[in-house]
Tab-separated table of N, CA and C in Angstrom:
chain	number	residue	atom	x	y	z
A	1	SER	N	4.581	2.756	22.713
A	1	SER	CA	5.556	2.527	23.847
A	1	SER	C	6.912	2.506	23.115
A	2	ASN	N	6.880	2.165	21.928
A	2	ASN	CA	8.386	2.026	21.358
A	2	ASN	C	9.093	0.704	21.670
A	3	THR	N	8.407	-0.359	21.628
A	3	THR	CA	9.038	-1.687	22.148
A	3	THR	C	8.453	-2.856	21.352
A	4	TYR	N	9.314	-3.851	21.312
A	4	TYR	CA	9.005	-4.899	20.734
A	4	TYR	C	8.274	-6.115	21.814
A	5	LYS	N	7.243	-6.837	21.331
A	5	LYS	CA	6.613	-7.732	21.985
A	5	LYS	C	6.916	-9.059	21.517
A	6	THR	N	6.946	-10.016	22.288
A	6	THR	CA	7.274	-11.503	22.148
A	6	THR	C	6.052	-12.191	21.811
A	7	ASP	N	6.081	-13.087	20.818
A	7	ASP	CA	5.115	-14.199	20.509
A	7	ASP	C	5.817	-15.054	19.534
A	8	ALA	N	6.158	-16.290	20.074
A	8	ALA	CA	6.747	-17.239	19.193
A	8	ALA	C	5.957	-18.132	18.297
A	9	SER	N	4.416	-17.826	18.398
A	9	SER	CA	3.546	-18.380	17.506
A	9	SER	C	2.979	-17.409	16.505
A	10	ALA	N	3.449	-16.276	16.562
A	10	ALA	CA	2.876	-15.182	15.471
A	10	ALA	C	3.107	-15.506	14.221
A	11	THR	N	2.260	-15.264	13.328
A	11	THR	CA	2.446	-15.432	11.665
A	11	THR	C	1.552	-14.431	11.177
A	12	LEU	N	1.769	-14.176	9.948
A	12	LEU	CA	0.867	-13.189	8.942
A	12	LEU	C	0.333	-13.969	7.926
A	13	PHE	N	-0.983	-13.533	7.573
A	13	PHE	CA	-1.745	-14.279	6.315
A	13	PHE	C	-2.654	-13.249	5.816
A	14	GLN	N	-3.074	-13.591	4.770
A	14	GLN	CA	-4.185	-12.709	3.997
A	14	GLN	C	-5.430	-13.841	3.902
A	15	ILE	N	-6.635	-13.284	4.140
A	15	ILE	CA	-7.894	-13.727	3.668
A	15	ILE	C	-8.574	-13.004	2.724
A	16	GLY	N	-8.836	-13.329	1.331
A	16	GLY	CA	-9.513	-12.809	0.427
A	16	GLY	C	-10.918	-13.422	0.215
A	17	LEU	N	-11.504	-12.764	-0.591
A	17	LEU	CA	-12.937	-13.225	-1.076
A	17	LEU	C	-12.864	-14.647	-1.410
A	18	HIS	N	-13.570	-15.559	-0.421
A	18	HIS	CA	-13.551	-16.940	-0.743
A	18	HIS	C	-12.108	-17.524	-0.838
A	19	MET	N	-11.201	-17.228	-0.313
A	19	MET	CA	-9.806	-17.912	-0.268
A	19	MET	C	-8.925	-17.280	0.750
A	20	TRP	N	-8.035	-18.165	1.236
A	20	TRP	CA	-6.846	-17.684	1.999
A	20	TRP	C	-5.862	-17.947	1.336
A	21	SER	N	-4.880	-16.782	1.055
A	21	SER	CA	-3.630	-16.541	0.480
A	21	SER	C	-2.474	-16.162	0.774
A	22	ALA	N	-1.474	-16.087	0.128
A	22	ALA	CA	-0.157	-15.541	0.569
A	22	ALA	C	0.356	-15.316	1.850
A	23	ARG	N	0.371	-16.587	2.507
A	23	ARG	CA	0.695	-16.500	3.852
A	23	ARG	C	2.387	-16.540	3.871
A	24	SER	N	2.941	-15.996	4.895
A	24	SER	CA	4.221	-15.836	5.055
A	24	SER	C	4.611	-17.134	5.495
A	25	GLY	N	6.107	-17.467	5.683
A	25	GLY	CA	6.754	-18.685	5.911
A	25	GLY	C	6.139	-19.353	7.308
A	26	THR	N	6.220	-20.577	7.582
A	26	THR	CA	5.921	-20.751	9.043
A	26	THR	C	6.733	-20.245	9.844
A	27	GLY	N	6.014	-19.916	11.135
A	27	GLY	CA	7.161	-19.590	12.249
A	27	GLY	C	7.980	-18.241	11.883
A	28	SER	N	8.719	-18.013	12.956
A	28	SER	CA	9.515	-16.779	12.532
A	28	SER	C	11.042	-17.014	12.802
A	29	GLN	N	11.726	-16.065	12.167
A	29	GLN	CA	13.083	-16.631	12.264
A	29	GLN	C	13.916	-16.280	13.350
A	30	ASN	N	13.497	-15.164	14.107
A	30	ASN	CA	14.192	-14.764	15.360
A	30	ASN	C	13.436	-15.386	16.839
A	31	ALA	N	12.821	-16.453	16.625
A	31	ALA	CA	12.056	-17.049	17.858
A	31	ALA	C	11.156	-16.247	18.408
A	32	GLY	N	10.402	-15.229	17.551
A	32	GLY	CA	9.430	-14.584	18.284
A	32	GLY	C	9.892	-13.467	19.117
A	33	ASN	N	11.066	-12.873	19.254
A	33	ASN	CA	11.284	-12.063	20.245
A	33	ASN	C	11.003	-10.371	19.923
A	34	GLN	N	10.960	-10.514	18.249
A	34	GLN	CA	10.380	-9.324	17.862
A	34	GLN	C	9.080	-9.444	16.858
A	35	ALA	N	8.152	-10.174	17.336
A	35	ALA	CA	7.008	-10.432	16.713
A	35	ALA	C	6.116	-9.219	16.136
A	36	ILE	N	6.150	-8.264	17.262
A	36	ILE	CA	5.000	-7.026	17.143
A	36	ILE	C	5.913	-6.008	17.568
A	37	TYR	N	5.724	-4.910	16.903
A	37	TYR	CA	6.374	-3.416	17.270
A	37	TYR	C	5.271	-2.766	17.679
A	38	ALA	N	5.370	-2.399	18.845
A	38	ALA	CA	4.430	-1.160	19.511
A	38	ALA	C	4.974	0.246	19.525
A	39	TYR	N	4.164	1.033	18.850
A	39	TYR	CA	4.470	2.304	18.973
A	39	TYR	C	3.428	3.311	18.559
A	40	ASN	N	3.125	4.255	19.610
A	40	ASN	CA	1.895	5.005	19.562
A	40	ASN	C	1.523	5.597	18.309
A	41	SER	N	2.429	6.184	17.458
A	41	SER	CA	2.073	6.753	16.180
A	41	SER	C	1.902	5.784	14.892
A	42	TYR	N	2.110	4.465	15.083
A	42	TYR	CA	2.110	3.620	14.024
A	42	TYR	C	0.790	2.742	14.272
A	43	GLY	N	0.547	2.202	13.056
A	43	GLY	CA	-0.491	1.140	13.181
A	43	GLY	C	-0.034	-0.053	13.468
A	44	PRO	N	-0.654	-1.215	13.139
A	44	PRO	CA	0.127	-2.494	13.411
A	44	PRO	C	1.095	-2.874	12.692
A	45	THR	N	2.276	-3.037	13.422
A	45	THR	CA	3.658	-3.451	12.984
A	45	THR	C	4.424	-4.927	13.490
A	46	PHE	N	4.763	-5.575	12.483
A	46	PHE	CA	5.258	-6.874	12.743
A	46	PHE	C	6.493	-7.168	12.443
A	47	GLY	N	7.464	-7.480	13.247
A	47	GLY	CA	8.782	-8.008	12.995
A	47	GLY	C	9.831	-6.922	13.169
A	48	GLY	N	11.115	-7.576	13.318
A	48	GLY	CA	12.155	-6.573	13.893
A	48	GLY	C	12.648	-5.628	12.820
A	49	ALA	N	12.347	-5.840	11.725
A	49	ALA	CA	12.648	-4.687	10.331
A	49	ALA	C	11.483	-4.053	9.924
A	50	HIS	N	10.374	-4.191	10.775
A	50	HIS	CA	9.179	-3.829	10.264
A	50	HIS	C	8.653	-4.666	8.920
A	51	ASP	N	8.705	-6.053	9.157
A	51	ASP	CA	8.524	-6.932	8.132
A	51	ASP	C	7.098	-6.454	7.509
A	52	PHE	N	6.125	-6.089	8.317
A	52	PHE	CA	4.879	-5.660	7.519
A	52	PHE	C	4.328	-4.483	8.427
A	53	TYR	N	4.377	-3.276	7.864
A	53	TYR	CA	3.968	-2.170	8.680
A	53	TYR	C	2.700	-1.528	8.038
A	54	VAL	N	1.980	-1.176	9.058
A	54	VAL	CA	0.650	-0.348	8.638
A	54	VAL	C	0.515	1.110	9.158
A	55	SER	N	0.552	2.213	8.561
A	55	SER	CA	0.575	3.444	8.912
A	55	SER	C	-0.413	3.763	9.766
A	56	SER	N	-0.559	4.824	10.485
A	56	SER	CA	-1.478	5.291	11.468
A	56	SER	C	-2.730	5.447	11.102
A	57	ASN	N	-2.691	5.994	9.715
A	57	ASN	CA	-4.064	5.839	8.864
A	57	ASN	C	-5.039	4.520	8.660
A	58	MET	N	-4.303	3.490	8.951
A	58	MET	CA	-4.799	2.003	8.771
A	58	MET	C	-5.116	1.571	7.365
A	59	ARG	N	-4.668	2.436	6.430
A	59	ARG	CA	-4.946	2.021	5.046
A	59	ARG	C	-3.653	1.689	4.174
A	60	THR	N	-2.329	2.234	4.672
A	60	THR	CA	-1.338	2.186	3.627
A	60	THR	C	-0.341	1.745	4.602
A	61	GLY	N	1.043	1.304	3.961
A	61	GLY	CA	2.020	0.795	4.880
A	61	GLY	C	3.173	0.317	3.884
A	62	TYR	N	3.736	-0.674	4.295
A	62	TYR	CA	4.614	-1.648	3.530
A	62	TYR	C	4.784	-2.868	3.919
A	63	SER	N	5.349	-3.791	2.835
A	63	SER	CA	5.722	-5.109	3.133
A	63	SER	C	7.116	-5.370	2.778
A	64	ASN	N	7.752	-5.980	3.925
A	64	ASN	CA	9.311	-6.280	3.550
A	64	ASN	C	9.705	-7.114	4.485
A	65	LEU	N	8.828	-8.439	4.255
A	65	LEU	CA	9.033	-9.658	4.844
A	65	LEU	C	10.417	-10.258	4.782
A	66	GLY	N	11.026	-11.096	5.660
A	66	GLY	CA	12.130	-11.628	5.674
A	66	GLY	C	13.121	-11.676	6.881
A	67	HIS	N	12.847	-10.471	7.574
A	67	HIS	CA	13.751	-10.205	8.624
A	67	HIS	C	13.516	-11.128	9.914
A	68	THR	N	12.081	-10.991	10.188
A	68	THR	CA	11.478	-11.787	11.274
A	68	THR	C	10.607	-12.848	10.756
A	69	TYR	N	9.896	-12.539	10.023
A	69	TYR	CA	8.930	-13.517	9.430
A	69	TYR	C	9.471	-13.887	8.109
A	70	LYS	N	9.490	-15.201	7.826
A	70	LYS	CA	10.194	-15.891	6.835
A	70	LYS	C	9.513	-15.555	5.398
A	71	CYS	N	10.100	-15.742	4.259
A	71	CYS	CA	9.698	-15.626	3.105
A	71	CYS	C	9.286	-16.918	2.771
A	72	ARG	N	8.067	-16.781	2.026
A	72	ARG	CA	7.753	-18.214	1.263
A	72	ARG	C	8.504	-18.492	0.040
A	73	ILE	N	8.890	-17.350	-0.575
A	73	ILE	CA	9.878	-17.436	-1.838
A	73	ILE	C	10.646	-16.324	-1.805
A	74	GLY	N	11.986	-16.365	-2.191
A	74	GLY	CA	12.966	-14.988	-2.238
A	74	GLY	C	13.591	-14.891	-0.869
A	75	ASN	N	14.165	-13.895	-0.723
A	75	ASN	CA	14.950	-13.551	0.521
A	75	ASN	C	14.557	-12.238	0.995
A	76	TYR	N	14.677	-12.033	2.276
A	76	TYR	CA	14.618	-10.691	2.822
A	76	TYR	C	15.474	-9.601	1.941
A	77	GLY	N	14.619	-8.539	1.594
A	77	GLY	CA	15.022	-7.424	0.534
A	77	GLY	C	14.916	-7.731	-0.881
A	78	GLN	N	14.302	-8.762	-1.013
A	78	GLN	CA	14.099	-9.097	-2.476
A	78	GLN	C	12.555	-8.689	-3.003
A	79	ASN	N	12.486	-8.418	-4.056
A	79	ASN	CA	11.020	-7.958	-4.634
A	79	ASN	C	10.320	-9.184	-4.513
A	80	THR	N	10.784	-10.560	-4.716
A	80	THR	CA	10.038	-11.852	-4.870
A	80	THR	C	9.371	-12.040	-3.626
A	81	CYS	N	9.992	-11.698	-2.400
A	81	CYS	CA	9.667	-11.843	-1.124
A	81	CYS	C	8.500	-11.035	-0.907
A	82	ARG	N	8.849	-9.644	-1.038
A	82	ARG	CA	7.780	-8.576	-0.843
A	82	ARG	C	6.335	-8.868	-1.648
A	83	ASP	N	6.656	-9.111	-2.891
A	83	ASP	CA	5.531	-9.052	-3.876
A	83	ASP	C	4.618	-10.242	-3.531
A	84	ASP	N	5.261	-11.409	-3.390
A	84	ASP	CA	4.362	-12.700	-2.725
A	84	ASP	C	3.712	-12.543	-1.780
A	85	PHE	N	3.764	-11.714	-0.623
A	85	PHE	CA	2.844	-11.388	0.240
A	85	PHE	C	1.819	-10.163	0.015
A	86	MET	N	2.345	-9.065	-0.513
A	86	MET	CA	1.359	-8.088	-0.888
A	86	MET	C	1.154	-7.623	-2.220
A	87	GLY	N	1.981	-8.231	-3.225
A	87	GLY	CA	1.845	-7.887	-4.571
A	87	GLY	C	3.165	-6.617	-4.822
A	88	SER	N	3.453	-5.882	-3.718
A	88	SER	CA	4.418	-5.038	-4.049
A	88	SER	C	4.856	-4.513	-2.547
A	89	TYR	N	5.964	-3.744	-2.673
A	89	TYR	CA	6.559	-3.202	-1.403
A	89	TYR	C	5.365	-2.213	-0.798
A	90	SER	N	4.832	-1.271	-1.467
A	90	SER	CA	4.050	-0.399	-0.876
A	90	SER	C	2.836	0.185	-1.855
A	91	SER	N	2.696	-0.505	-2.863
A	91	SER	CA	1.500	0.037	-3.786
A	91	SER	C	0.414	-0.715	-3.649
A	92	TRP	N	-0.065	-0.581	-2.325
A	92	TRP	CA	-1.448	-1.399	-1.958
A	92	TRP	C	-2.172	-0.639	-0.922
A	93	SER	N	-3.284	-0.956	-0.630
A	93	SER	CA	-3.956	-0.290	0.382
A	93	SER	C	-4.974	-1.415	0.980
A	94	ILE	N	-5.232	-1.183	2.249
A	94	ILE	CA	-6.289	-2.053	3.264
A	94	ILE	C	-7.525	-1.478	3.061
A	95	SER	N	-8.278	-2.454	2.651
A	95	SER	CA	-9.965	-2.015	2.923
A	95	SER	C	-10.353	-2.737	4.053
A	96	GLU	N	-9.748	-3.786	4.580
A	96	GLU	CA	-10.433	-4.303	6.014
A	96	GLU	C	-9.278	-5.054	6.572
A	97	SER	N	-9.106	-5.059	7.962
A	97	SER	CA	-8.202	-5.802	8.634
A	97	SER	C	-8.853	-6.398	9.726
A	98	GLU	N	-8.359	-7.521	10.263
A	98	GLU	CA	-8.579	-8.063	11.720
A	98	GLU	C	-7.164	-8.635	12.188
A	99	MET	N	-7.236	-8.548	13.658
A	99	MET	CA	-6.225	-9.084	14.460
A	99	MET	C	-6.702	-10.134	15.531
A	100	TRP	N	-6.027	-11.417	15.561
A	100	TRP	CA	-6.677	-12.088	16.323
A	100	TRP	C	-5.377	-12.437	17.600
A	101	SER	N	-6.031	-12.875	18.784
A	101	SER	CA	-4.986	-13.347	19.616
A	101	SER	C	-5.544	-14.574	20.332
A	102	THR	N	-4.740	-15.233	20.870
A	102	THR	CA	-5.195	-16.515	21.712
A	102	THR	C	-5.087	-16.399	23.104
A	103	ASP	N	-4.622	-15.164	23.512
A	103	ASP	CA	-4.491	-14.849	24.944
A	103	ASP	C	-5.946	-14.353	25.706
């Protein structure tokens, strides 16, 4: 639909084998008004500048935190922020993912 969805409580995190790691900063920087981006040829996409984008193949994408979802370390556009969440901007792949909603 090429539109943003609002969710003031949205957050991004990873769960690895026997651990929970690399959570993005608490809350969102833009009051959740750009929490999720809905577009029919994209996979799940979060944030106003596509802070976390998954391509339609559901395996690849990029991590660019800091625009809508806060960085735990560093700032938007810096490798320290990107690398903290996914290890790099785009040199990763997804083996399994889940999305939850409280609605």
